[in-house]
Short mmCIF file of C-alpha atoms and ligand atoms in Angstrom, two decimals:
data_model
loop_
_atom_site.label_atom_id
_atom_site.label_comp_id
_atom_site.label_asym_id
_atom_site.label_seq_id
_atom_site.Cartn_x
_atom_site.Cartn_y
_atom_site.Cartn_z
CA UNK F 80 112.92 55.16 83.79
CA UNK F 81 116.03 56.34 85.45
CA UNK F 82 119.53 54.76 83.94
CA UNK F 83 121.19 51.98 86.04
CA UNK F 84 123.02 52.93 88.85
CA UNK F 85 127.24 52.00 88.03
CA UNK F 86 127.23 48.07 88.16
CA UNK F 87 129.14 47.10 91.38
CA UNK F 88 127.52 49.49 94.00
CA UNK F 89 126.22 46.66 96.67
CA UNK F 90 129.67 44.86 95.85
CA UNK F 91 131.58 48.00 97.19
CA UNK F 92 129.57 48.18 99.94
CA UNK F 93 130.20 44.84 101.43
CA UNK F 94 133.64 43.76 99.96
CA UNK F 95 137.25 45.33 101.53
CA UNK F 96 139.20 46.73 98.43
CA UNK F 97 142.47 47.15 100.61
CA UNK F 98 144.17 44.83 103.14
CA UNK F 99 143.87 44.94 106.95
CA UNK F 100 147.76 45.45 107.07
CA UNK F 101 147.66 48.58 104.85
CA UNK F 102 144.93 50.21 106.98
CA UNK F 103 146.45 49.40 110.13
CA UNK F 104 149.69 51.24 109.15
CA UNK F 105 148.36 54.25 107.89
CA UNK F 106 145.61 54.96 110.60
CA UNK F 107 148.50 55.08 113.24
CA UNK F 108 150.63 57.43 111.95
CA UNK F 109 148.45 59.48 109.77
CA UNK F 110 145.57 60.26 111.55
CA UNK F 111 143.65 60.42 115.10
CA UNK F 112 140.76 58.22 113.45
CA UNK F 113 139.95 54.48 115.16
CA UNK F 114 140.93 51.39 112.75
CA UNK F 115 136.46 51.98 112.19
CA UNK F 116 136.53 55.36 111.73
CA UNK F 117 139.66 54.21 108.96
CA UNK F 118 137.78 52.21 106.86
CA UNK F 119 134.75 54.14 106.96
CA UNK F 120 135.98 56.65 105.40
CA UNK F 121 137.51 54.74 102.66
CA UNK F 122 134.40 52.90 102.23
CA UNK F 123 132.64 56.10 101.63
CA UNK F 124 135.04 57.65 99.55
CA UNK F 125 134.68 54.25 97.27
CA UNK F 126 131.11 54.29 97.29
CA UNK F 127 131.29 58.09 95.44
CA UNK F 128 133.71 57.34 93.14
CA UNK F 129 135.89 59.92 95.74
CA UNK F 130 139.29 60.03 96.37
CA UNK F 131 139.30 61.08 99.62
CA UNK F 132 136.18 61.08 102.82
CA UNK F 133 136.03 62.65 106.49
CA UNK F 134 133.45 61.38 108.76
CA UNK F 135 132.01 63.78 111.67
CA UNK F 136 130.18 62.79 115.11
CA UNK F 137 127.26 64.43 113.00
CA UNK F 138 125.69 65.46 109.44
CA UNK F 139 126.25 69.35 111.06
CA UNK F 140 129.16 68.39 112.51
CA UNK F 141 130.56 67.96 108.58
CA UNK F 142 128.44 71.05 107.81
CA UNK F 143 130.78 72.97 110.34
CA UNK F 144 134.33 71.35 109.31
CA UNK F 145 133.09 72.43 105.39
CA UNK F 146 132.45 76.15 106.62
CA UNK F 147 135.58 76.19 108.25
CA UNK F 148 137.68 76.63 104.96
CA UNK F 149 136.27 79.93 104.79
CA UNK F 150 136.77 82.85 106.35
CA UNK F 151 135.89 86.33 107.23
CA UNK F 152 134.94 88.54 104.34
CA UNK F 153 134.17 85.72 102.10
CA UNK F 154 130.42 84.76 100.80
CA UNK F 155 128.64 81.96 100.25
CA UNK F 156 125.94 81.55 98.05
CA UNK F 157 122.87 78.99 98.81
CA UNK F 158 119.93 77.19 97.67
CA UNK F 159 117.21 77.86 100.15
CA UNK F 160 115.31 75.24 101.43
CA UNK F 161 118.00 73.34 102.70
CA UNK F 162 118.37 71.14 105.97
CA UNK F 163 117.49 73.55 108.44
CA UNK F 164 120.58 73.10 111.01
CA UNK F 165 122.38 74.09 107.85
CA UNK F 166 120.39 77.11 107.41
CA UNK F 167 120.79 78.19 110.98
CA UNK F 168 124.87 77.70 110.78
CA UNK F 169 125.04 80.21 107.78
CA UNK F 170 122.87 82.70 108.91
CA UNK F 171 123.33 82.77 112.27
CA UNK F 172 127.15 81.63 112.77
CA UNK F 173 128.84 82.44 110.05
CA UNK F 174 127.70 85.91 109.87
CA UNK F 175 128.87 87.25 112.80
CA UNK F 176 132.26 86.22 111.99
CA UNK F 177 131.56 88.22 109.00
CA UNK F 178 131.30 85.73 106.63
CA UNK F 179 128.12 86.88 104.01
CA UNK F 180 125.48 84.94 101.92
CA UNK F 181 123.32 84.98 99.78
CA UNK F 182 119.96 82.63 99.44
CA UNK F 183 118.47 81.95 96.09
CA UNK F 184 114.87 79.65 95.83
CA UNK F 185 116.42 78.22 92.12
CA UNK F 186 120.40 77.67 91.35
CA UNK F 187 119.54 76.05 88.12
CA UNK F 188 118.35 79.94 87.05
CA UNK F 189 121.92 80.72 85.07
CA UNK F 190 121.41 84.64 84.66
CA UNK F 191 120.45 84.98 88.61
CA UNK F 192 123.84 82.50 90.04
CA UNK F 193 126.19 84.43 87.61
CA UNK F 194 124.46 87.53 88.87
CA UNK F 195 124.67 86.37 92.37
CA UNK F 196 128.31 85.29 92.55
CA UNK F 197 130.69 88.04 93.91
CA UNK F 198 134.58 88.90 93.76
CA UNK F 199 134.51 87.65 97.53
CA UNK F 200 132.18 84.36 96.61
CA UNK F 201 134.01 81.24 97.97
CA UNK F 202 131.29 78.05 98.31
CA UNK F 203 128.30 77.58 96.30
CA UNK F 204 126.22 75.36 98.62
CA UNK F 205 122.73 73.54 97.35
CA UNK F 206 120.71 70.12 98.23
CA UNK F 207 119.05 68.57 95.49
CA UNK F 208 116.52 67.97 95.54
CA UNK F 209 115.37 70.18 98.12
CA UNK F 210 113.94 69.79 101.55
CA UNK F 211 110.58 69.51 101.62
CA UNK F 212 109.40 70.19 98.23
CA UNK F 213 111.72 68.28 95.80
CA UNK F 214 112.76 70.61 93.53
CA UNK F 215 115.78 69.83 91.65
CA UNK F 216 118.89 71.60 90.63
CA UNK F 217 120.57 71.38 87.90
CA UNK F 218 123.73 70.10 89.12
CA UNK F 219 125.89 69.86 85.29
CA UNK F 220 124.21 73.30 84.68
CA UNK F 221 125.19 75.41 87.99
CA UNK F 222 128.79 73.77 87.83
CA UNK F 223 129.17 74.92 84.31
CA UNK F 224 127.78 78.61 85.56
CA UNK F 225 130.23 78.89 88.34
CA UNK F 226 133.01 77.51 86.77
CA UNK F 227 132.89 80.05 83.37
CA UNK F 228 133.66 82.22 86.62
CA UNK F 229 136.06 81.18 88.46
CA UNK F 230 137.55 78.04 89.30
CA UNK F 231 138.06 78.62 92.90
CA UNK F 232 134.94 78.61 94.38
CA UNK F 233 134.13 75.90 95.90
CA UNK F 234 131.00 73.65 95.12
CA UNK F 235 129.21 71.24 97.55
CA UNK F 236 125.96 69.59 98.01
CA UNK F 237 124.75 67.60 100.41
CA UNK F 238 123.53 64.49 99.14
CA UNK F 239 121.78 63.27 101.72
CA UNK F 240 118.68 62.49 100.65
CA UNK F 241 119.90 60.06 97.54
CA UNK F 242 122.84 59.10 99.11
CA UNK F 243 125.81 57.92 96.54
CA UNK F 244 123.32 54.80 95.50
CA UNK F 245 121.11 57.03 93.62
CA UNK F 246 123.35 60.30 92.69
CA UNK F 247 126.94 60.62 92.21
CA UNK F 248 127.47 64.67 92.95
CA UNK F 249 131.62 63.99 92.05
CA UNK F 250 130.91 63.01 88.37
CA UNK F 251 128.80 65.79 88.08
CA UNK F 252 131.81 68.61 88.60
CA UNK F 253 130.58 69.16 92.52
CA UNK F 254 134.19 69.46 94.76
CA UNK F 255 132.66 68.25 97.88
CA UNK F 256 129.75 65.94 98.99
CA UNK F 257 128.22 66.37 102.55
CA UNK F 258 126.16 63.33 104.31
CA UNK F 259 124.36 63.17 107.01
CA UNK F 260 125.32 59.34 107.44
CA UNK F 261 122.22 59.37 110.29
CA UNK F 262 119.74 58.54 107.63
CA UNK F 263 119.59 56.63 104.17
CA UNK F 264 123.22 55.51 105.07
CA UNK F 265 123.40 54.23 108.15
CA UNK F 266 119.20 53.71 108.01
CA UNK F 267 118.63 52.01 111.49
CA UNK F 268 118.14 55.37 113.37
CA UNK F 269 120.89 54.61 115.54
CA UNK F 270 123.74 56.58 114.53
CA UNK F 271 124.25 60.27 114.29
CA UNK F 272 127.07 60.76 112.12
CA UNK F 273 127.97 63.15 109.15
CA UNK F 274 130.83 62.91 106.19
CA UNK F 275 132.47 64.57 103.45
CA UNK F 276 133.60 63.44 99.95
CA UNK F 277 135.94 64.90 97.52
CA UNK F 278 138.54 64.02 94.99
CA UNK F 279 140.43 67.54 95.37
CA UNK F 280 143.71 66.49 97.44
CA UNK F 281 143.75 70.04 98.41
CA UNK F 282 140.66 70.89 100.31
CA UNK F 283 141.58 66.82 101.52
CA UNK F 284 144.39 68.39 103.63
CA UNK F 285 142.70 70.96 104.80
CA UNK F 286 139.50 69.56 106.09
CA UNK F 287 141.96 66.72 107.57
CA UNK F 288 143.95 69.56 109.60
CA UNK F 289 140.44 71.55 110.76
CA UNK F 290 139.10 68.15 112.00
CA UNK F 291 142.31 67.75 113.52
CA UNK F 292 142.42 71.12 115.24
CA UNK F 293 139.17 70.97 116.38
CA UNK F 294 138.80 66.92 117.67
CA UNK F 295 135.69 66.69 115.18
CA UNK F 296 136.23 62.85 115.24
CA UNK F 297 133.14 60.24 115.22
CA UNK F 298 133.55 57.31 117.73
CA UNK F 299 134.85 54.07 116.97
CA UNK F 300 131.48 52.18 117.58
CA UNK F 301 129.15 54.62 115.33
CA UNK F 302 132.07 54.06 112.97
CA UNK F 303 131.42 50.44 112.81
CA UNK F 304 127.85 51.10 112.86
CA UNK F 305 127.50 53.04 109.81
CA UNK F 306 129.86 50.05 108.02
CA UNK F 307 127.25 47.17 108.76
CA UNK F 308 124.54 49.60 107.73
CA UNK F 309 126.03 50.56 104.21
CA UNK F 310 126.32 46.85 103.44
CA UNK F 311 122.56 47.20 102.69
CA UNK F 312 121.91 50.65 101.05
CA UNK F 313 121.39 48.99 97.52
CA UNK F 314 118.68 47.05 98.52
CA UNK F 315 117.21 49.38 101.26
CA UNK F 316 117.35 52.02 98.27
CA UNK F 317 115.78 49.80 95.90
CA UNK F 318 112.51 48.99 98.06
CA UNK F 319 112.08 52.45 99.76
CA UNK F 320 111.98 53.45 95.83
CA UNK F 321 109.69 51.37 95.01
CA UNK F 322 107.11 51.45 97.88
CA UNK F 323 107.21 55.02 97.93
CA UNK F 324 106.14 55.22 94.14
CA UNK F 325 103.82 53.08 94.53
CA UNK F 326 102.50 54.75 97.22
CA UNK F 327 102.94 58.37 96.06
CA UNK F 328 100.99 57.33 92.68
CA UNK F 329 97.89 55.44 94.99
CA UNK F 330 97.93 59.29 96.83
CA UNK F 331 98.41 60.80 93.37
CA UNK F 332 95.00 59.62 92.39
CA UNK F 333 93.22 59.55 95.58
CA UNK F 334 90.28 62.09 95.49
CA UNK F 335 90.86 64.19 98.88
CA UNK F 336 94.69 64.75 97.39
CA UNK F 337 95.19 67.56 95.32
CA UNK F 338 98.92 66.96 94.89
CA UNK F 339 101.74 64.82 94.89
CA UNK F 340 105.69 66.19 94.53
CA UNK F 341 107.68 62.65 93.84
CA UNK F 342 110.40 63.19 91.48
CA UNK F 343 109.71 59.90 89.80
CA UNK F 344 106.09 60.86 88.74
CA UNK F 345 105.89 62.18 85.47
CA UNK F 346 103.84 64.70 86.78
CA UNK F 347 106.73 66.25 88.52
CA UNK F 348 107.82 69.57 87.24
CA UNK F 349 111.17 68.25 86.73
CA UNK F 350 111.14 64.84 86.17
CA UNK F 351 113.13 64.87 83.37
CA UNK F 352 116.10 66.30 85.11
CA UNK F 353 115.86 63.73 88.09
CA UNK F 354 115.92 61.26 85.21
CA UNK F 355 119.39 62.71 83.94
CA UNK F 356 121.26 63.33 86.51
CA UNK F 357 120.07 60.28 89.35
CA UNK F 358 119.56 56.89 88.85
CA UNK F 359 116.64 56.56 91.04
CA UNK F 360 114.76 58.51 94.25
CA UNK F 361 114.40 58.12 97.94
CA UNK F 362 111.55 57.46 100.15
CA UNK F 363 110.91 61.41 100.90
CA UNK F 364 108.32 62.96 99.18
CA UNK F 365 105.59 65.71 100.01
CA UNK F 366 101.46 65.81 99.20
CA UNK F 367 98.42 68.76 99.65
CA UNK F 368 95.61 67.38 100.97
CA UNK F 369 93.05 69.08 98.73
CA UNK F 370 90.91 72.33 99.95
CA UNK F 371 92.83 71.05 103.32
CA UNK F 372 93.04 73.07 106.58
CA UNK F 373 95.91 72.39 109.42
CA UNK F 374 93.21 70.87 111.37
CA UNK F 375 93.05 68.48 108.28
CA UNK F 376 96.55 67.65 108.10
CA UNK F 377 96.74 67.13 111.95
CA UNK F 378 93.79 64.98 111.57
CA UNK F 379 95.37 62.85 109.31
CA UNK F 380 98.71 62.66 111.45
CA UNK F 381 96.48 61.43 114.25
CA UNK F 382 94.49 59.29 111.81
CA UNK F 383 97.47 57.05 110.61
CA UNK F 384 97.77 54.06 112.97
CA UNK F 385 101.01 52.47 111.25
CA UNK F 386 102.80 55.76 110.08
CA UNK F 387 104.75 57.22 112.80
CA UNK F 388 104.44 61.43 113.41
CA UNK F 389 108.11 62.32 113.05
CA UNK F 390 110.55 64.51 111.44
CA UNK F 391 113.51 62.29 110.61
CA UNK F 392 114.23 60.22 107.52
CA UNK F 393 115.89 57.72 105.83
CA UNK F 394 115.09 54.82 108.72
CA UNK F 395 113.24 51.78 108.49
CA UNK F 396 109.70 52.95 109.58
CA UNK F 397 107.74 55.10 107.47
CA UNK F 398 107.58 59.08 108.93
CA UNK F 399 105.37 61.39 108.27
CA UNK F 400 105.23 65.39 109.07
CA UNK F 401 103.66 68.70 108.98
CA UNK F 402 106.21 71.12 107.67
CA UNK F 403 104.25 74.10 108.50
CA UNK F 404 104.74 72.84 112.23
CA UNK F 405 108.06 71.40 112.25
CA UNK F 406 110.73 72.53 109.92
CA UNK F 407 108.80 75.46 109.09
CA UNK F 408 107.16 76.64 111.79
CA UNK F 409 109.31 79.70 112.41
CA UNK F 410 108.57 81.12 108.97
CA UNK F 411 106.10 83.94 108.69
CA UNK F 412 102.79 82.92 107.17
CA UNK F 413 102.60 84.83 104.31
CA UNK F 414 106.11 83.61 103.27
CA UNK F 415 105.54 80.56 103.88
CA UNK F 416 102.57 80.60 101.28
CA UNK F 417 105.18 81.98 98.54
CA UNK F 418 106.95 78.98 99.30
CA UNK F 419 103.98 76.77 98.57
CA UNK F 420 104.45 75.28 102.26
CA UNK F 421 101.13 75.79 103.03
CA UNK F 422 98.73 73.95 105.95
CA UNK F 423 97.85 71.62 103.75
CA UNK F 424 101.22 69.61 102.67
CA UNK F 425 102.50 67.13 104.29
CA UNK F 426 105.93 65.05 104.44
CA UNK F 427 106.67 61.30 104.16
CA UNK F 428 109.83 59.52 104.10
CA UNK F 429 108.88 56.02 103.41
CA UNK F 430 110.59 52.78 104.98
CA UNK F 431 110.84 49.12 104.63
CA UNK F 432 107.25 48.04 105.34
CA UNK F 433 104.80 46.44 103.27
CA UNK F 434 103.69 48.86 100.65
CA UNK F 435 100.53 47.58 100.74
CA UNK F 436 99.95 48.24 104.95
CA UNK F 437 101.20 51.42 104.33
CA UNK F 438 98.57 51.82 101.49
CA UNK F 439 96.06 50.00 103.87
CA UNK F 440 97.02 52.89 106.77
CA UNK F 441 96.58 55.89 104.24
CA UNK F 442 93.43 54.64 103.11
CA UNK F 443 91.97 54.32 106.61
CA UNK F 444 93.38 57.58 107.38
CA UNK F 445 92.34 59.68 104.50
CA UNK F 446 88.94 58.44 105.33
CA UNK F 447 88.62 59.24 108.49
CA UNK F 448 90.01 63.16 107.66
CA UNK F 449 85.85 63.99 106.54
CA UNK F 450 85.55 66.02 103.80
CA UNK F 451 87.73 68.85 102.42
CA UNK F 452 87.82 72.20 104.30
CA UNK F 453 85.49 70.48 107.24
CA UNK F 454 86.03 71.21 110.96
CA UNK F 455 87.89 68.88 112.76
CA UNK F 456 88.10 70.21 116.62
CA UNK F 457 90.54 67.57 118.15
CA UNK F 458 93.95 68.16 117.02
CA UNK F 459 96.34 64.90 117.91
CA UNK F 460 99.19 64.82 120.54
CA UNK F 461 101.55 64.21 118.50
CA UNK F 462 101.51 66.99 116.36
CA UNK F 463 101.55 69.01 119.39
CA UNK F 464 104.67 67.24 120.62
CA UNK F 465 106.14 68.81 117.26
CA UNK F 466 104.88 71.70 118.11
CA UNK F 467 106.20 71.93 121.59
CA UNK F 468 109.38 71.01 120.67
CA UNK F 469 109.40 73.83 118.04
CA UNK F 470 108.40 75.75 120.58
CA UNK F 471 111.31 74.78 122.96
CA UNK F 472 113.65 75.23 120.30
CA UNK F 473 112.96 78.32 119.76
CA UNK F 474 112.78 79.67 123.88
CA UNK F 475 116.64 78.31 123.81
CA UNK F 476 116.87 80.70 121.13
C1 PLP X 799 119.49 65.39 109.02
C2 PLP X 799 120.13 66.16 107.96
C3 PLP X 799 121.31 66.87 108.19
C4 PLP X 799 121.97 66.97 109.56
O1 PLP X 799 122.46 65.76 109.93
P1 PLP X 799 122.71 65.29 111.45
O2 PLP X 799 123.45 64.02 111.25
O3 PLP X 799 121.38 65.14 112.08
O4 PLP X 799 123.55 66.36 112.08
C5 PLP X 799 121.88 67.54 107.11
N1 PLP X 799 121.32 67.51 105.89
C6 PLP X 799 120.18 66.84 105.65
C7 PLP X 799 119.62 66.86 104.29
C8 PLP X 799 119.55 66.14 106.65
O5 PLP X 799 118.41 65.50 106.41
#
């Protein structure tokens, strides 16, 4: 059992802590943000125990304004598997302005982060737990690593897939929290929108003045959006929790499933971490169908009649993906199987329906997906839209 969550958290969310007047005066003169935008970011700074938040017109949008307190000649060093727009700003972006980095597959590996960091080292940068396989970093543990180092370097995580509900990054020695407010936060799938947390005054002003200099402001409307839709992220949290257990357990023990990666299973290889640093888990886990083929996994995809083929998150309706063809589809094979994201796994984020439809779809599905390792010769449409749009993504490239 994970501890309780702070007492309070759905109180926050829906009650004002300051007055109308004091907002009113200190969003004119201080700051190009709407009267929204205002107590958004107050709201979110609350609901992380923060001093201080920025909100973005996106999740990379915040991505961006963090990257911007660095500069050419410094490094960054990285957990891989993160969010892949993330990914594609440090390695593609940031190093031709010079700016270096280094990706490691486990932070929570002491000897290899102290060995790692460099005189020029300026951000440490992870998501836990990672995108798609769950695996969890140590967040106590890398802190105290970097920190017997230096105490400049700057630590951040984006927290994205807990959201402050289920993981409090601050309390945990992390300087700045990234969100992509698009998903568990705002969770209607109508809002893109990104933020950043911290209780360092400091990189405060400076983040304030590079979203000034560079108009990185949200509208008012999303603003106001993302307000109403925090109002609800206890009890969104709480459900999505609990159906997706449930559900991850019924595919747990399902014969044509060889395995399940939820960090609330005890048979996760480090459930006893989630279990000390969160007080709960989202809706996104991964499974291998077992002896599975692609044409097994896109079978399934096309078998689920409920489950929607997607590669968001954090909405109302239960998604489901093939990494292999979405997020992953640009990584060479043979790496790929290093990373374990073989044919065979598949993603789901789960929403707000009735567990037991969803259990009702998966059961139909899995069915209908024959028997391990057979031929299946009609692959669904859409999977291939995935795979076209991978496919466009990477022509604009
Ligand atoms: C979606 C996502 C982002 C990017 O957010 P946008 O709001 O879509 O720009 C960043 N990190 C994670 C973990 C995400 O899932």
């Amino acid at each position: 059992m994970y501890r309780q969550s702070p007492r309070g958290f759905a109180t926050t969310a829906i009650h004002q802590k300051i007055s109308f007047d004091d907002l009113t005066i200190t969003y004119d003169v201080d700051s190009n943000y709407s009267e929204q935008g205002f107590q958004l970011n107050k709201k979110l700074a609350e609901l992380d125990d923060g001093k201080y938040a920025l909100s973005f017109p996106s999740g990379l949008a915040a991505a961006s304004a963090l990257f911007s307190l660095l500069k050419p000649g410094d490094h960054i060093l990285v957990c891989s598997n993160i969010y892949g727009g993330t990914d594609r700003i440090i390695r593609e972006f940031l190093s031709e302005i010079k700016i270096e980095n280094t990706f490691l597959s486990d932070l929570s590996d002491s000897g290899v982060v102290s060995a790692s960091l460099k005189p020029n080292t300026k951000l440490v940068y992870f998501e836990t737990p990672s995108n798609p396989l769950t695996r969890i970093t140590d967040i106590e543990g890398l802190v105290n690593e970097v920190r017997k180092i230096s105490s400049d370097i700057i630590i951040a995580t984006d927290n994205t897939f807990l959201s402050p509900y289920f993981q409090k990054p601050l309390h945990l020695g992390v300087d700045i929290v990234l969100y992509s407010l698009t998903k568990y936060m705002n969770g209607h799938g109508d809002v893109v929108m990104g933020a950043l947390v911290t209780n360092s005054k400091e990189y405060f002003n400076r983040l304030e003045k590079i979203q000034f200099c560079t108009g990185n402001y949200p509208s008012s409307i999303d603003c106001d959006l993302v307000f109403k839709g925090i109002k609800s992220l206890k009890v969104r949290m709480d459900r999505i929790q609990k159906s997706s257990l449930e559900l991850a357990e019924y595919l747990e023990n399902h014969p044509k499933i060889d395995k399940v990666l939820h960090p609330s299973l005890p048979s996760h290889p480090q459930h006893k971490l989630a279990l000390k640093q969160s007080y709960g888990f989202s809706g996104v886990f991964v499974f291998y169908i077992k002896n599975g083929t692609l044409e097994n996994s896109v079978k399934l995809m096309e078998s689920v009649k409920m489950v929607i083929g997607a590669a968001s998150l954090g909405g109302l309706e239960t998604l489901m993906q093939i990494p292999v063809l979405t997020s992953h589809i640009m990584v060479p094979y043979e790496e790929r199987v290093k990373m374990e994201i073989t044919d065979n796994l598949l993603r789901v984020s789960v929403g707000l329906e009735d567990v037991e439809d969803l259990i009702d779809d998966f059961t139909q599905a899995l069915e209908i997906i024959g028997h391990p390792g057979s031929d299946v010769s009609s692959l669904c449409c859409r999977c291939w839209d995935q795979v076209n749009q991978a496919l466009f993504r990477e022509h604009l490239n």
